[in-house]
Amino acid sequence: MEPNGAGFLARGRPVAYRTARLTRSTSGWTGGGGARLSNSSGVSAPKLVTARHGRVLVLTINRPATRNAIDAETAWAMSSALDELDTDSGLSAGVLTGAGGTFCAGMDLKAFLAGEKPIAGERGFGGIVEKPPAKPLVAAVEGYALAGGFELVLACDLVVAADDARFGLPEVTRGLVAAGGGLLRLSRRVPFHLAMEWALTGDILTAEAARAAGLVNRLVRPGTALVSALELANRVAANGPLAVAATKRILHEARDWARGEEFVRQREISGAVSDSEDAREGARAFTEKRPPRWSGR
């Protein structure tokens, strides 16, 4: 446990979160989703800050004094922000990051000992692990992503990490179980025996080890994870929004489809996309040699 009560782990009520303009300076992105957000002004700052960058929504856990540990208020704010991502037709992808140079240290143990549960309705721990967004979400990881923080990363679809980032599920070292999706997802992200070793030992992993195992898409210089994650998310968001959401859904669900029914199940999802106005627009744009203008219909 950290001295300030921020743990390495991973019911409240919905709360408001702040939306800010995202701007870029010579040292990186700031404003809504930048790593330099903090609570140092003396005014109570929102625990989650969102910012739009074109068709991408950046979500920043803004509790640097607790290493972005998750309490109930933060979980509900995350859930509300993901609802916005899913329902807003002007958004195609999201980026999840943390303020103050670290991603997330897991569950806020002080809040937990005070009786809080950082669970937000059907989305579960952190407002995400049991029901991630339907649209692609990129994790931008600086510093530590441990226990519940690592489980937030595993709920994302793509991972960009600073090369000095650290990952891990250390719950067993305190007699606990990584029950926030870590055990359920890890063996689907990396080879089974690696997942077993990491989960049973509670070892802390380097970013290089995570990349070698296929868990991280891109390793970048410290301090640039958000910039690189935004670039990746914008590449995703440039594509047809219906096609992007359907592609994510198929990749996630296909592993559970019975052999012989895969194409039937796939057509149930892809058919509506093939019949959409966006599909026709994509074909027209190709033949007319111009960028497509997606409508989401």
XYZ file of C-alpha atoms in Angstrom:
297
model
C 0.000 0.000 0.000
C 1.176 3.504 -0.726
C 1.532 5.854 2.275
C -1.354 7.932 0.946
C -3.637 4.934 0.826
C -3.484 4.282 -2.913
C -3.330 0.555 -3.361
C -2.095 -1.689 -6.078
C -5.488 -3.417 -6.324
C -8.175 -3.377 -8.315
C -21.503 1.345 -5.257
C -21.665 4.657 -5.773
C -23.809 7.023 -7.831
C -23.180 8.723 -11.176
C -21.179 11.937 -10.997
C -20.303 14.675 -13.424
C -16.936 14.788 -15.121
C -15.293 17.685 -16.864
C -14.905 18.029 -20.583
C -12.008 20.162 -21.756
C -10.410 21.297 -24.969
C -7.347 19.299 -25.957
C -4.419 21.390 -27.122
C -0.909 20.575 -28.145
C 2.277 22.262 -27.019
C 5.909 21.562 -27.772
C 5.971 19.173 -24.827
C 2.833 17.243 -25.705
C -0.942 17.245 -25.337
C -2.471 19.257 -22.505
C -5.826 20.662 -21.485
C -8.267 17.784 -21.165
C -6.312 14.595 -21.551
C -2.756 15.705 -20.893
C -0.459 14.068 -18.392
C 0.049 17.327 -16.518
C -3.497 17.612 -15.121
C -3.551 17.694 -11.336
C -5.395 18.739 -8.207
C -2.735 21.274 -7.169
C -4.857 24.403 -7.690
C -6.565 24.069 -4.326
C -9.939 23.731 -6.056
C -11.503 20.295 -6.117
C -10.653 18.924 -9.550
C -12.708 16.323 -11.406
C -11.424 12.814 -10.931
C -11.885 12.049 -14.612
C -11.389 14.594 -17.382
C -12.484 14.078 -20.981
C -11.390 15.912 -24.102
C -12.268 15.576 -27.768
C -9.680 15.347 -30.492
C -11.644 15.088 -33.716
C -13.520 11.798 -33.566
C -11.478 10.578 -30.587
C -12.480 10.986 -26.936
C -9.572 11.141 -24.465
C -10.351 10.030 -20.899
C -7.801 10.988 -18.232
C -7.933 9.595 -14.702
C -7.053 12.731 -12.760
C -5.979 11.631 -9.273
C -2.200 11.976 -9.406
C -1.878 12.303 -5.614
C -3.145 8.722 -5.317
C -1.366 7.509 -8.450
C -4.782 7.570 -10.141
C -6.253 4.947 -7.837
C -9.918 4.200 -8.540
C -12.654 5.102 -6.074
C -16.430 4.931 -6.564
C -16.727 8.468 -7.922
C -14.017 7.835 -10.505
C -15.647 4.558 -11.547
C -19.014 6.218 -12.137
C -17.381 9.076 -14.029
C -15.617 6.521 -16.244
C -18.899 4.735 -16.893
C -20.596 8.001 -17.887
C -17.735 8.950 -20.200
C -17.843 5.547 -21.906
C -21.598 5.935 -22.343
C -20.837 9.189 -24.162
C -18.251 7.455 -26.345
C -20.689 4.695 -27.253
C -23.714 6.870 -27.967
C -22.184 9.925 -29.670
C -22.157 9.407 -33.445
C -19.425 12.025 -33.719
C -16.983 9.763 -31.872
C -15.327 6.649 -33.297
C -12.626 5.737 -30.756
C -11.258 6.575 -27.331
C -7.954 6.866 -25.480
C -7.617 6.070 -21.764
C -4.690 7.508 -19.810
C -3.690 8.811 -16.386
C -2.475 12.185 -15.134
C 0.819 12.871 -13.399
C 3.050 10.393 -15.192
C 1.387 7.161 -14.111
C -1.525 5.179 -15.509
C -3.330 3.674 -12.516
C -2.264 2.039 -9.240
C -5.510 0.082 -8.926
C -8.239 0.413 -6.337
C -8.138 3.235 -3.801
C -7.565 1.275 -0.595
C -8.429 4.174 1.717
C -11.818 4.483 0.039
C -12.243 0.711 0.089
C -11.513 0.538 3.832
C -14.061 3.326 4.315
C -16.704 1.100 2.721
C -16.609 2.256 -0.897
C -16.758 -0.137 -3.806
C -15.353 1.265 -7.068
C -18.001 -0.525 -9.110
C -20.266 1.318 -11.560
C -23.390 -0.655 -12.388
C -23.157 -3.046 -15.305
C -19.729 -1.734 -16.320
C -18.228 -3.075 -13.095
C -14.892 -2.176 -11.519
C -13.508 1.126 -12.689
C -16.602 1.720 -14.795
C -15.205 -0.446 -17.595
C -13.988 -3.995 -16.913
C -17.320 -5.839 -17.169
C -18.640 -3.837 -20.100
C -15.945 -2.078 -22.145
C -17.107 0.382 -24.804
C -18.410 -0.896 -28.120
C -15.985 1.438 -29.879
C -12.207 0.846 -29.872
C -10.291 2.100 -26.834
C -6.521 2.667 -26.738
C -4.607 2.603 -23.435
C -1.837 5.211 -23.191
C 0.369 3.925 -20.385
C 3.018 5.899 -18.531
C 4.483 4.686 -15.251
C 2.623 1.966 -13.393
C -0.430 -0.054 -14.441
C -0.789 -2.477 -11.554
C -3.562 -4.765 -10.315
C -6.817 -2.942 -11.098
C -4.818 -0.536 -13.238
C -3.544 -3.440 -15.325
C -7.106 -4.726 -15.528
C -8.146 -1.383 -17.041
C -5.407 -1.830 -19.659
C -6.626 -5.351 -20.417
C -10.139 -3.973 -21.003
C -8.736 -1.778 -23.786
C -8.289 -2.921 -27.392
C -4.888 -1.435 -28.157
C -1.980 -0.496 -25.881
C 0.679 2.180 -26.310
C 3.242 2.240 -23.496
C 6.278 4.238 -22.494
C 9.336 2.014 -22.538
C 9.766 2.470 -18.776
C 6.159 1.530 -17.958
C 5.436 -1.352 -15.603
C 2.539 -3.835 -15.584
C 1.427 -6.536 -13.182
C -1.207 -8.415 -11.211
C 0.385 -8.545 -7.740
C -2.813 -9.509 -5.897
C -1.568 -12.972 -4.914
C 1.315 -11.395 -2.989
C -1.341 -10.011 -0.601
C -3.526 -13.111 -0.537
C -6.041 -11.739 -3.033
C -7.374 -12.658 -6.473
C -7.287 -10.414 -9.556
C -11.055 -10.578 -9.983
C -11.494 -7.402 -12.046
C -11.014 -9.187 -15.347
C -7.261 -9.665 -15.109
C -7.371 -13.453 -14.928
C -10.196 -13.665 -17.465
C -8.431 -11.568 -20.104
C -4.717 -12.117 -19.593
C -4.612 -15.641 -21.028
C -6.430 -14.346 -24.108
C -3.844 -11.617 -24.603
C -0.619 -13.578 -24.072
C 0.392 -17.277 -24.224
C -1.241 -19.336 -21.483
C 1.928 -20.297 -19.628
C 3.135 -16.703 -19.522
C -0.234 -15.595 -18.150
C -0.041 -18.349 -15.540
C 3.466 -17.348 -14.455
C 2.662 -13.648 -14.206
C -0.588 -14.222 -12.291
C 0.801 -16.849 -9.893
C 4.026 -15.009 -9.036
C 2.598 -11.486 -8.973
C 5.756 -10.322 -10.739
C 5.981 -6.771 -12.068
C 6.620 -6.748 -15.817
C 8.683 -4.358 -17.849
C 7.186 -2.715 -20.911
C 9.709 -4.612 -23.016
C 8.474 -7.944 -21.640
C 4.867 -6.953 -22.264
C 5.721 -5.951 -25.821
C 7.595 -9.215 -26.446
C 4.538 -11.166 -25.281
C 2.292 -9.284 -27.706
C 0.473 -7.302 -25.013
C 1.707 -3.870 -26.134
C 1.233 -2.526 -29.670
C 3.789 0.272 -29.486
C 6.662 1.174 -27.176
C 7.503 4.877 -27.108
C 9.710 7.323 -25.257
C 8.574 8.255 -21.735
C 6.202 11.186 -21.820
C 4.944 10.485 -25.354
C 2.456 7.640 -24.805
C -0.586 9.902 -25.112
C 0.663 11.540 -28.305
C 1.325 8.132 -29.896
C -1.980 6.708 -28.637
C -3.833 9.661 -30.167
C -2.093 9.104 -33.481
C -3.135 5.436 -33.419
C -6.709 6.246 -32.354
C -7.023 8.857 -35.097
C -5.922 6.280 -37.671
C -8.726 4.030 -36.424
C -11.232 6.892 -36.332
C -10.472 7.841 -39.935
C -12.204 4.644 -41.072
C -15.919 3.950 -41.418
C -17.415 4.092 -37.892
C -19.912 1.287 -38.467
C -17.204 -0.930 -39.941
C -14.816 -0.156 -37.072
C -17.371 -1.013 -34.367
C -18.446 -4.197 -36.169
C -14.828 -5.265 -36.679
C -14.086 -4.873 -32.966
C -17.212 -6.818 -32.042
C -16.395 -9.720 -34.366
C -12.791 -9.986 -33.135
C -13.953 -10.076 -29.514
C -16.893 -12.433 -29.970
C -15.573 -14.875 -32.591
C -13.373 -16.746 -30.126
C -16.524 -18.027 -28.412
C -18.427 -19.059 -31.532
C -18.857 -22.764 -32.173
C -17.043 -24.203 -35.150
C -19.323 -24.303 -38.162
C -21.388 -21.285 -37.152
C -18.667 -18.643 -37.459
C -19.725 -17.230 -40.824
C -23.398 -17.212 -39.884
C -22.643 -15.269 -36.714
C -20.307 -12.943 -38.561
C -22.960 -12.154 -41.195
C -25.376 -11.201 -38.422
C -22.984 -8.379 -37.549
C -21.401 -7.487 -40.887
C -24.561 -7.614 -42.997
C -25.948 -4.315 -41.750
C -22.595 -2.642 -42.421
C -22.471 -3.952 -45.983
C -25.947 -2.529 -46.594
C -25.159 0.856 -45.046
C -24.808 4.255 -46.653
C -21.229 4.341 -45.368
C -20.384 1.228 -47.394
C -21.710 2.914 -50.532
C -19.864 6.110 -49.645
C -16.620 4.178 -49.248
C -17.001 2.684 -52.704
C -17.902 6.060 -54.234
C -14.951 7.773 -52.574
C -12.588 5.096 -53.889
C -13.824 5.401 -57.463
C -13.831 9.215 -57.269
C -10.344 9.253 -55.682
C -11.323 11.388 -52.702
C -11.504 10.933 -48.928
C -14.772 9.355 -47.759
C -17.326 11.414 -45.850
C -18.742 9.041 -43.243
C -22.272 9.534 -41.930
C -22.475 6.600 -39.525
C -25.539 5.329 -41.363
